[in-house]
Amino acid sequence: MFHLGWFTTFSNPPWNHAWAGTEGRDWPRGRAHVEFVQALERACFDYVMLEDSSMVSDAYEGSSRADLAHGLYAPKHDPVVLAPLLAAATSRIGIIATASTSFYPPYLLARRFATLDHVSHGRAGWNVVTSSEDRAAQNFGLDGLLPHDERYERADEFVDLVERLWESWEPDALALDRDRGVHVDHTKVHTLDFRGKFHASRGPLNLQRPPQGRPVLCQAGGSPRGRDLAARHADTVLAMAAGPEQMKEFRDDVRARATAAGRDPDDVKVMFVTSPVLADTVEEAQARAEVARTPDPVKIEVALAHMSAVTEIDFSAFDLDAPLGDLQTNGHRTTLAQFLRHGRTVREAAMGWLTGNAHYVGTPETVADAMGEDMAAVGGDGYLITGNIGRRFVSGITDGLVPALQRRGLTRSEYTHETFRDNLLEF
């Protein structure tokens, strides 16, 4: 069996097509996301992961025009605020929210996610990011981000401190002893006096240990430094790969790093991002995929504006049909590398990157077979679906593909455990 998650964000669902309804205007209330996550829970997804960023990008053309016209990085709401709303409307699915180690104080983050783990009855997760945009840093009073590897060094210390804060209360510190009049046993709550290169905190937290011991940790760094961070701390890792060979290479590498860090590699679930194209027949699905792959000016601008935002390289300045050179960034290095692999020219790379996650095209039955074969070749651990959260696309996954996977015994058909972590580590 393998796991299923969904990668999305607290921003606008598709708003400019015939099936959009009023969601383009109504999404800020969170109702569309509640209904979406309820559909995932009915299909027994392990988790939903809510991506985030903290800026209006003007990297493309030196203007916010493309970002705002296409709704790329804004408008976007805070996923940490959405998480308890999703938790209240569900009972088993894990809810992962993104928060940056570059902008949060460690104590505040530790307290916030511990609280979320309590109110969700042990279903909270934290997606650990270092952020990748100077424009985001400038919203927090900084001139720019630290260099890439230093951000990860800082993040490593940050996560270590947060984990210690979650452990500052022993599991049985809450006494509730009426006879002695003792609410909490003070001998089981411990200060840290943590002082590192980047962070310091006296501790302890002022709330008891989270129900899961610690919320589930998620990480998406694909660079060597990012993989090290994931191997040391993450329970689930997001990965982008073009096919089974790349998938296996990535998973084997992360597992080897986890072993070197003294962890059981089976405790690190690597989830591969994909956006299946489904239809009633293989031919219809292939036709849909071909439409998605057909270049047009809007698609190319969306791809290049996205890439400009996360790398802070202005791709509007490039000749679309000129060869791509050797580009460097202090932002998303792995995303840039993926982009550069998708084509020889800017135009080819843009279209290849925009459709690069659609590894699986066909009917629910043929896609289920292909996903099962690939996962067997890779060795595990699961897939992270991405794509718009409009009802039409979501239903194709939850009511078409997932039942086909369940019939083959490839994914769960019920939740066995109460907490997110226990379900994630079940197999």
Tab-separated table of C-alpha atoms in Angstrom, residues 25-228:
chain	number	residue	atom	x	y	z
A	25	ARG	CA	-15.143	35.463	-5.164
A	26	ASP	CA	-16.168	33.267	-2.205
A	27	TRP	CA	-12.951	31.321	-1.485
A	28	PRO	CA	-11.608	33.729	1.210
A	29	ARG	CA	-14.318	32.472	3.578
A	30	GLY	CA	-12.711	29.022	3.526
A	31	ARG	CA	-15.862	27.090	2.626
A	32	ALA	CA	-14.487	25.793	-0.688
A	33	HIS	CA	-11.436	24.450	1.118
A	34	VAL	CA	-13.579	22.829	3.814
A	35	GLU	CA	-15.655	20.976	1.208
A	36	PHE	CA	-12.483	20.002	-0.648
A	37	VAL	CA	-10.786	18.529	2.444
A	38	GLN	CA	-13.979	16.713	3.428
A	39	ALA	CA	-13.892	15.049	-0.012
A	40	LEU	CA	-10.265	14.029	0.605
A	41	GLU	CA	-11.188	12.541	3.962
A	42	ARG	CA	-13.999	10.503	2.395
A	43	ALA	CA	-11.340	9.105	0.057
A	44	CYS	CA	-9.042	8.367	3.055
A	45	PHE	CA	-6.195	10.680	2.058
A	46	ASP	CA	-3.451	10.790	4.677
A	47	TYR	CA	-3.135	14.564	4.561
A	48	VAL	CA	-3.625	17.884	2.867
A	49	MET	CA	-0.563	20.140	2.688
A	50	LEU	CA	-1.210	23.897	2.537
A	51	GLU	CA	1.617	25.770	0.798
A	52	ASP	CA	2.244	29.458	1.504
A	53	SER	CA	4.229	32.554	0.568
A	54	SER	CA	4.305	36.084	1.965
A	55	MET	CA	4.624	38.526	-0.899
A	56	VAL	CA	3.180	40.057	-4.023
A	57	SER	CA	5.817	39.204	-6.592
A	58	ASP	CA	7.201	41.797	-8.997
A	59	ALA	CA	10.126	39.699	-10.223
A	60	TYR	CA	8.593	39.249	-13.691
A	61	GLU	CA	8.858	42.480	-15.744
A	62	GLY	CA	9.718	44.348	-12.525
A	63	SER	CA	5.962	44.621	-11.963
A	64	SER	CA	3.198	42.895	-10.014
A	65	ARG	CA	0.996	42.835	-13.142
A	66	ALA	CA	1.422	39.162	-14.058
A	67	ASP	CA	1.298	37.930	-10.467
A	68	LEU	CA	-1.996	39.690	-9.751
A	69	ALA	CA	-3.569	39.267	-13.190
A	70	HIS	CA	-3.160	35.475	-13.001
A	71	GLY	CA	-3.609	35.143	-9.220
A	72	LEU	CA	-0.251	33.404	-8.816
A	73	TYR	CA	1.231	34.385	-5.431
A	74	ALA	CA	-1.522	36.783	-4.416
A	75	PRO	CA	-4.195	36.890	-3.205
A	76	LYS	CA	-3.299	34.214	-0.671
A	77	HIS	CA	-4.475	33.752	2.921
A	78	ASP	CA	-2.563	32.393	5.918
A	79	PRO	CA	-2.902	28.565	5.998
A	80	VAL	CA	-2.254	28.394	9.736
A	81	VAL	CA	-5.545	30.227	10.250
A	82	LEU	CA	-7.393	27.895	7.865
A	83	ALA	CA	-6.075	24.741	9.556
A	84	PRO	CA	-8.371	24.783	12.634
A	85	LEU	CA	-11.380	25.408	10.384
A	86	LEU	CA	-10.471	22.294	8.402
A	87	ALA	CA	-9.857	20.337	11.595
A	88	ALA	CA	-13.293	21.236	12.968
A	89	ALA	CA	-14.956	19.979	9.776
A	90	THR	CA	-13.086	16.632	9.653
A	91	SER	CA	-12.013	13.893	12.052
A	92	ARG	CA	-9.107	11.851	10.646
A	93	ILE	CA	-7.234	13.534	7.811
A	94	GLY	CA	-3.904	15.192	8.631
A	95	ILE	CA	-3.632	18.948	8.098
A	96	ILE	CA	-0.203	20.389	7.296
A	97	ALA	CA	0.280	24.168	7.255
A	98	THR	CA	3.353	25.998	6.015
A	99	ALA	CA	5.358	28.391	8.196
A	100	SER	CA	8.777	29.851	7.464
A	101	THR	CA	11.836	29.487	9.674
A	102	SER	CA	13.079	32.788	8.226
A	103	PHE	CA	10.207	34.865	9.593
A	104	TYR	CA	8.628	33.123	12.606
A	105	PRO	CA	10.211	33.236	16.072
A	106	PRO	CA	10.760	29.607	17.150
A	107	TYR	CA	8.792	29.914	20.403
A	108	LEU	CA	5.762	31.391	18.647
A	109	LEU	CA	5.784	28.673	16.005
A	110	ALA	CA	6.214	25.880	18.562
A	111	ARG	CA	3.314	27.209	20.643
A	112	ARG	CA	1.046	27.771	17.629
A	113	PHE	CA	1.507	24.300	16.159
A	114	ALA	CA	1.274	22.606	19.551
A	115	THR	CA	-2.050	24.370	20.031
A	116	LEU	CA	-3.172	23.277	16.574
A	117	ASP	CA	-2.250	19.691	17.394
A	118	HIS	CA	-4.425	19.853	20.505
A	119	VAL	CA	-7.479	21.409	18.848
A	120	SER	CA	-7.236	18.957	15.921
A	121	HIS	CA	-6.935	15.944	18.281
A	122	GLY	CA	-3.478	15.027	17.027
A	123	ARG	CA	-3.804	15.773	13.312
A	124	ALA	CA	-1.518	18.790	12.824
A	125	GLY	CA	1.571	19.054	10.681
A	126	TRP	CA	4.134	21.760	9.941
A	127	ASN	CA	5.625	22.209	6.474
A	128	VAL	CA	9.124	23.517	7.191
A	129	VAL	CA	10.274	26.124	4.658
A	130	THR	CA	13.114	28.636	4.656
A	131	SER	CA	11.385	30.920	2.091
A	132	SER	CA	13.025	31.848	-1.191
A	133	GLU	CA	12.140	35.433	-2.052
A	134	ASP	CA	13.809	38.679	-1.023
A	135	ARG	CA	10.451	40.398	-1.533
A	136	ALA	CA	9.027	38.260	1.271
A	137	ALA	CA	11.989	39.063	3.513
A	138	GLN	CA	11.450	42.772	2.923
A	139	ASN	CA	7.898	42.448	4.267
A	140	PHE	CA	9.458	41.412	7.589
A	141	GLY	CA	11.917	44.286	7.816
A	142	LEU	CA	14.878	42.494	6.244
A	143	ASP	CA	16.893	43.646	3.258
A	144	GLY	CA	16.898	40.152	1.807
A	145	LEU	CA	17.230	36.479	2.611
A	146	LEU	CA	20.344	34.813	3.915
A	147	PRO	CA	22.376	32.795	1.379
A	148	HIS	CA	20.744	29.467	0.505
A	149	ASP	CA	22.898	27.097	2.568
A	150	GLU	CA	22.978	29.452	5.544
A	151	ARG	CA	19.159	29.555	5.499
A	152	TYR	CA	19.157	25.785	5.841
A	153	GLU	CA	21.742	25.870	8.615
A	154	ARG	CA	19.530	28.349	10.437
A	155	ALA	CA	16.446	26.206	9.761
A	156	ASP	CA	18.167	23.114	11.161
A	157	GLU	CA	18.810	24.897	14.449
A	158	PHE	CA	15.295	26.379	14.390
A	159	VAL	CA	13.647	22.940	14.055
A	160	ASP	CA	15.889	21.498	16.752
A	161	LEU	CA	14.784	24.239	19.148
A	162	VAL	CA	11.104	23.825	18.267
A	163	GLU	CA	11.305	20.072	18.850
A	164	ARG	CA	12.892	20.667	22.252
A	165	LEU	CA	10.152	23.125	23.149
A	166	TRP	CA	7.515	20.518	22.276
A	167	GLU	CA	9.345	18.097	24.563
A	168	SER	CA	9.650	20.560	27.461
A	169	TRP	CA	6.571	19.037	29.075
A	170	GLU	CA	6.792	15.354	29.912
A	171	PRO	CA	3.836	13.277	28.669
A	172	ASP	CA	2.341	12.902	32.170
A	173	ALA	CA	3.026	16.432	33.431
A	174	LEU	CA	-0.700	17.212	33.617
A	175	ALA	CA	-1.612	15.870	37.076
A	176	LEU	CA	-5.179	17.113	37.722
A	177	ASP	CA	-4.771	15.826	41.278
A	178	ARG	CA	-7.788	17.166	43.184
A	179	ASP	CA	-6.727	15.690	46.502
A	180	ARG	CA	-3.402	17.514	46.472
A	181	GLY	CA	-4.688	20.518	44.565
A	182	VAL	CA	-2.055	20.055	41.856
A	183	HIS	CA	-2.939	20.910	38.292
A	184	VAL	CA	0.505	20.354	36.702
A	185	ASP	CA	3.494	18.564	38.228
A	186	HIS	CA	6.196	21.233	38.039
A	187	THR	CA	8.975	18.627	38.217
A	188	LYS	CA	7.900	17.404	34.771
A	189	VAL	CA	8.086	20.782	33.026
A	190	HIS	CA	11.615	21.768	32.051
A	191	THR	CA	13.427	24.911	30.990
A	192	LEU	CA	15.765	24.648	28.011
A	193	ASP	CA	18.138	27.612	28.253
A	194	PHE	CA	18.810	27.022	24.558
A	195	ARG	CA	21.387	29.271	22.959
A	196	GLY	CA	22.584	28.469	19.457
A	197	LYS	CA	24.242	30.312	16.615
A	198	PHE	CA	20.963	31.855	15.408
A	199	HIS	CA	18.317	31.329	18.100
A	200	ALA	CA	17.860	31.391	21.850
A	201	SER	CA	14.949	30.461	24.098
A	202	ARG	CA	14.633	29.830	27.793
A	203	GLY	CA	11.554	27.600	27.514
A	204	PRO	CA	9.479	25.754	28.496
A	205	LEU	CA	6.336	26.144	26.436
A	206	ASN	CA	3.379	27.296	28.468
A	207	LEU	CA	1.156	24.470	27.249
A	208	GLN	CA	1.403	20.733	27.546
A	209	ARG	CA	3.013	18.341	25.103
A	210	PRO	CA	1.152	17.941	21.783
A	211	PRO	CA	-1.022	14.814	21.458
A	212	GLN	CA	1.316	13.369	18.796
A	213	GLY	CA	4.402	14.179	20.874
A	214	ARG	CA	5.199	16.610	18.094
A	215	PRO	CA	3.179	17.590	15.006
A	216	VAL	CA	4.113	15.769	11.823
A	217	LEU	CA	6.961	17.555	10.034
A	218	CYS	CA	6.968	17.998	6.268
A	219	GLN	CA	9.822	19.301	4.106
A	220	ALA	CA	10.230	19.924	0.395
A	221	GLY	CA	13.858	20.918	-0.134
A	222	GLY	CA	15.378	19.056	-3.066
A	223	SER	CA	18.881	20.519	-2.874
A	224	PRO	CA	21.557	18.538	-0.996
A	225	ARG	CA	21.192	20.903	1.965
A	226	GLY	CA	17.413	20.573	1.859
A	227	ARG	CA	17.622	16.789	1.710
A	228	ASP	CA	19.855	16.803	4.783
